[in-house]
């Protein structure tokens, strides 16, 4: 549907109006150098592409040659947050993106809607953005292996970084509780 080679849906959300949002990664091997992009698509209730969403029903997030979407959140205001990783110049980076309700990247978030953050001392393996949590003030906590990083509501990296949380090697999911 997106690229003919391979597409993987990693998250699905249903909007209050019944439209369906699907986030994942699409691989295109047709070029000399393969390209991997994160996508968010919106389907109408009947399952057809909603062409009012980013003009064709599919929004792409492209920060590097290899981008992989890992987690997705639909916010109460209709905006969306995606986390994952991006490989740019053979270096893996944490990726956080924010989209407006119409599917376009939010220019109020790191100027272009996409924030990448290099992780020092890390990893040849593509790790990052496995899970995120959006706080009430719009700050975003994002996992990257055994690390957790915080970005403010405009995408600026905040100094709070927690490493080796309780010795975990990977934080796969974050939830809020009332306690």
mmCIF file of C-alpha atoms in Angstrom:
data_model
loop_
_atom_site.group_PDB
_atom_site.id
_atom_site.type_symbol
_atom_site.label_atom_id
_atom_site.label_comp_id
_atom_site.label_asym_id
_atom_site.label_seq_id
_atom_site.Cartn_x
_atom_site.Cartn_y
_atom_site.Cartn_z
ATOM 1 C CA UNK A 1 0.000 0.000 0.000
ATOM 2 C CA UNK A 2 2.738 2.488 0.907
ATOM 3 C CA UNK A 3 5.901 1.055 -0.620
ATOM 4 C CA UNK A 4 5.600 -2.152 -2.562
ATOM 5 C CA UNK A 5 8.431 -3.917 -0.732
ATOM 6 C CA UNK A 6 7.496 -4.027 2.937
ATOM 7 C CA UNK A 7 5.333 -2.149 5.410
ATOM 8 C CA UNK A 8 4.950 -2.831 9.122
ATOM 9 C CA UNK A 9 2.221 -1.324 11.311
ATOM 10 C CA UNK A 10 3.426 -0.843 14.874
ATOM 11 C CA UNK A 11 0.512 1.025 16.430
ATOM 12 C CA UNK A 12 -3.157 1.742 15.769
ATOM 13 C CA UNK A 13 -5.420 4.358 17.359
ATOM 14 C CA UNK A 14 -9.071 5.171 16.756
ATOM 15 C CA UNK A 15 -10.109 8.824 16.840
ATOM 16 C CA UNK A 16 -13.380 9.851 18.532
ATOM 17 C CA UNK A 17 -14.942 10.313 15.060
ATOM 18 C CA UNK A 18 -14.167 6.676 14.188
ATOM 19 C CA UNK A 19 -11.269 7.351 11.809
ATOM 20 C CA UNK A 20 -8.352 4.993 12.236
ATOM 21 C CA UNK A 21 -4.705 6.072 12.577
ATOM 22 C CA UNK A 22 -1.962 3.569 11.753
ATOM 23 C CA UNK A 23 1.727 4.224 12.517
ATOM 24 C CA UNK A 24 4.578 2.100 11.288
ATOM 25 C CA UNK A 25 7.621 1.791 9.081
ATOM 26 C CA UNK A 26 7.755 1.431 5.307
ATOM 27 C CA UNK A 27 10.770 0.012 3.491
ATOM 28 C CA UNK A 28 11.651 0.937 -0.078
ATOM 29 C CA UNK A 29 14.366 -1.229 -1.614
ATOM 30 C CA UNK A 30 13.846 0.015 -5.171
ATOM 31 C CA UNK A 31 16.600 2.634 -4.944
ATOM 32 C CA UNK A 32 20.315 1.851 -4.952
ATOM 33 C CA UNK A 33 20.378 2.706 -1.252
ATOM 34 C CA UNK A 34 17.312 1.425 0.547
ATOM 35 C CA UNK A 35 15.124 3.921 2.352
ATOM 36 C CA UNK A 36 13.075 3.373 5.498
ATOM 37 C CA UNK A 37 10.502 5.940 6.571
ATOM 38 C CA UNK A 38 8.035 6.227 9.419
ATOM 39 C CA UNK A 39 4.454 6.669 8.273
ATOM 40 C CA UNK A 40 1.205 7.699 9.884
ATOM 41 C CA UNK A 41 -1.876 7.012 7.791
ATOM 42 C CA UNK A 42 -5.488 7.847 8.471
ATOM 43 C CA UNK A 43 -8.336 5.688 7.257
ATOM 44 C CA UNK A 44 -11.986 6.663 7.046
ATOM 45 C CA UNK A 45 -14.484 4.591 9.006
ATOM 46 C CA UNK A 46 -15.083 2.459 5.884
ATOM 47 C CA UNK A 47 -11.329 1.757 5.516
ATOM 48 C CA UNK A 48 -10.397 4.026 2.597
ATOM 49 C CA UNK A 49 -7.524 6.506 2.861
ATOM 50 C CA UNK A 50 -8.631 9.837 4.295
ATOM 51 C CA UNK A 51 -7.240 12.291 1.743
ATOM 52 C CA UNK A 52 -7.848 15.240 4.081
ATOM 53 C CA UNK A 53 -4.927 13.896 6.154
ATOM 54 C CA UNK A 54 -1.641 15.287 4.769
ATOM 55 C CA UNK A 55 -3.325 15.629 1.327
ATOM 56 C CA UNK A 56 -3.113 11.935 0.429
ATOM 57 C CA UNK A 57 -3.951 10.067 3.629
ATOM 58 C CA UNK A 58 -0.326 9.264 4.562
ATOM 59 C CA UNK A 59 2.207 11.419 6.390
ATOM 60 C CA UNK A 60 5.890 10.439 6.213
ATOM 61 C CA UNK A 61 8.536 11.192 8.808
ATOM 62 C CA UNK A 62 11.978 11.173 7.243
ATOM 63 C CA UNK A 63 14.955 12.254 9.345
ATOM 64 C CA UNK A 64 17.633 9.962 7.934
ATOM 65 C CA UNK A 65 18.211 7.017 5.643
ATOM 66 C CA UNK A 66 16.738 4.519 8.089
ATOM 67 C CA UNK A 67 13.854 5.683 10.289
ATOM 68 C CA UNK A 68 11.828 3.295 12.411
ATOM 69 C CA UNK A 69 8.653 4.191 14.324
ATOM 70 C CA UNK A 70 8.250 2.390 17.629
ATOM 71 C CA UNK A 71 5.505 4.141 19.614
ATOM 72 C CA UNK A 72 2.558 6.409 18.836
ATOM 73 C CA UNK A 73 0.208 8.556 20.925
ATOM 74 C CA UNK A 74 -2.953 10.347 19.849
ATOM 75 C CA UNK A 75 -3.368 13.409 22.068
ATOM 76 C CA UNK A 76 -6.700 14.835 23.245
ATOM 77 C CA UNK A 77 -6.250 17.884 20.971
ATOM 78 C CA UNK A 78 -5.921 15.616 17.901
ATOM 79 C CA UNK A 79 -2.156 16.015 17.609
ATOM 80 C CA UNK A 80 0.067 12.945 17.451
ATOM 81 C CA UNK A 81 3.469 12.027 18.912
ATOM 82 C CA UNK A 82 5.717 9.382 17.360
ATOM 83 C CA UNK A 83 8.941 8.026 18.813
ATOM 84 C CA UNK A 84 11.537 5.721 17.352
ATOM 85 C CA UNK A 85 15.031 5.993 15.977
ATOM 86 C CA UNK A 86 16.779 7.361 12.925
ATOM 87 C CA UNK A 87 20.095 6.432 11.382
ATOM 88 C CA UNK A 88 21.727 9.509 9.948
ATOM 89 C CA UNK A 89 25.320 9.402 8.674
ATOM 90 C CA UNK A 90 25.721 5.890 10.121
ATOM 91 C CA UNK A 91 24.825 7.036 13.636
ATOM 92 C CA UNK A 92 21.710 5.950 15.451
ATOM 93 C CA UNK A 93 19.667 8.747 16.989
ATOM 94 C CA UNK A 94 16.579 8.859 19.130
ATOM 95 C CA UNK A 95 13.688 10.350 17.145
ATOM 96 C CA UNK A 96 10.587 12.152 18.425
ATOM 97 C CA UNK A 97 8.091 13.781 16.056
ATOM 98 C CA UNK A 98 4.862 15.664 16.570
ATOM 99 C CA UNK A 99 2.151 15.945 13.935
ATOM 100 C CA UNK A 100 -0.789 18.290 13.824
ATOM 101 C CA UNK A 101 -4.319 16.898 13.590
ATOM 102 C CA UNK A 102 -4.259 17.330 9.790
ATOM 103 C CA UNK A 103 -1.223 15.030 9.478
ATOM 104 C CA UNK A 104 1.400 17.687 8.780
ATOM 105 C CA UNK A 105 4.517 17.971 10.909
ATOM 106 C CA UNK A 106 4.165 20.519 13.720
ATOM 107 C CA UNK A 107 6.644 23.354 13.107
ATOM 108 C CA UNK A 108 6.288 24.423 16.750
ATOM 109 C CA UNK A 109 8.134 21.245 17.744
ATOM 110 C CA UNK A 110 11.881 21.609 17.078
ATOM 111 C CA UNK A 111 11.109 23.962 14.136
ATOM 112 C CA UNK A 112 10.382 21.149 11.659
ATOM 113 C CA UNK A 113 8.280 18.739 13.738
ATOM 114 C CA UNK A 114 11.101 16.199 14.128
ATOM 115 C CA UNK A 115 13.649 16.033 16.951
ATOM 116 C CA UNK A 116 16.631 13.704 16.765
ATOM 117 C CA UNK A 117 19.023 13.312 19.651
ATOM 118 C CA UNK A 118 22.336 11.476 19.439
ATOM 119 C CA UNK A 119 22.927 9.140 22.323
ATOM 120 C CA UNK A 120 26.494 9.327 23.607
ATOM 121 C CA UNK A 121 28.339 6.113 24.110
ATOM 122 C CA UNK A 122 25.635 4.154 22.404
ATOM 123 C CA UNK A 123 25.087 1.461 20.427
ATOM 124 C CA UNK A 124 25.537 0.128 17.028
ATOM 125 C CA UNK A 125 22.145 -1.479 17.426
ATOM 126 C CA UNK A 126 19.106 0.602 16.472
ATOM 127 C CA UNK A 127 17.734 1.375 19.909
ATOM 128 C CA UNK A 128 15.580 4.305 20.848
ATOM 129 C CA UNK A 129 12.035 5.494 21.141
ATOM 130 C CA UNK A 130 10.655 2.116 22.129
ATOM 131 C CA UNK A 131 8.124 3.888 24.300
ATOM 132 C CA UNK A 132 7.138 7.403 25.276
ATOM 133 C CA UNK A 133 4.783 9.209 27.571
ATOM 134 C CA UNK A 134 3.363 12.709 27.062
ATOM 135 C CA UNK A 135 3.044 14.607 30.336
ATOM 136 C CA UNK A 136 0.279 17.104 31.145
ATOM 137 C CA UNK A 137 2.572 20.074 30.376
ATOM 138 C CA UNK A 138 3.387 18.645 26.924
ATOM 139 C CA UNK A 139 6.835 17.353 27.904
ATOM 140 C CA UNK A 140 7.671 13.974 26.439
ATOM 141 C CA UNK A 141 9.522 11.193 28.280
ATOM 142 C CA UNK A 142 11.130 8.793 25.813
ATOM 143 C CA UNK A 143 12.874 5.479 26.425
ATOM 144 C CA UNK A 144 16.097 4.562 24.674
ATOM 145 C CA UNK A 145 17.275 1.157 25.775
ATOM 146 C CA UNK A 146 17.870 1.504 29.530
ATOM 147 C CA UNK A 147 17.745 5.314 29.341
ATOM 148 C CA UNK A 148 14.859 7.702 29.683
ATOM 149 C CA UNK A 149 15.131 11.220 28.234
ATOM 150 C CA UNK A 150 12.848 14.230 28.557
ATOM 151 C CA UNK A 151 12.001 16.807 25.887
ATOM 152 C CA UNK A 152 9.917 19.880 26.587
ATOM 153 C CA UNK A 153 6.783 20.772 24.628
ATOM 154 C CA UNK A 154 8.808 22.597 21.955
ATOM 155 C CA UNK A 155 11.161 19.651 21.410
ATOM 156 C CA UNK A 156 14.137 20.996 23.355
ATOM 157 C CA UNK A 157 16.144 18.335 25.128
ATOM 158 C CA UNK A 158 15.985 18.792 28.881
ATOM 159 C CA UNK A 159 18.874 17.796 31.074
ATOM 160 C CA UNK A 160 16.950 15.096 32.900
ATOM 161 C CA UNK A 161 18.345 11.780 31.713
ATOM 162 C CA UNK A 162 18.036 8.641 33.743
ATOM 163 C CA UNK A 163 20.356 5.767 32.866
ATOM 164 C CA UNK A 164 20.329 2.111 33.838
ATOM 165 C CA UNK A 165 17.013 2.472 35.573
ATOM 166 C CA UNK A 166 16.973 -0.353 38.110
ATOM 167 C CA UNK A 167 19.350 -2.302 35.850
ATOM 168 C CA UNK A 168 16.822 -2.754 33.044
ATOM 169 C CA UNK A 169 18.294 -3.275 29.595
ATOM 170 C CA UNK A 170 15.210 -1.962 27.789
ATOM 171 C CA UNK A 171 12.120 0.057 28.714
ATOM 172 C CA UNK A 172 9.412 -1.216 26.398
ATOM 173 C CA UNK A 173 6.304 0.547 27.673
ATOM 174 C CA UNK A 174 5.399 3.496 29.883
ATOM 175 C CA UNK A 175 2.035 4.148 31.501
ATOM 176 C CA UNK A 176 0.556 6.763 33.795
ATOM 177 C CA UNK A 177 -1.125 5.908 37.057
ATOM 178 C CA UNK A 178 -3.239 8.024 39.365
ATOM 179 C CA UNK A 179 -0.957 7.272 42.351
#
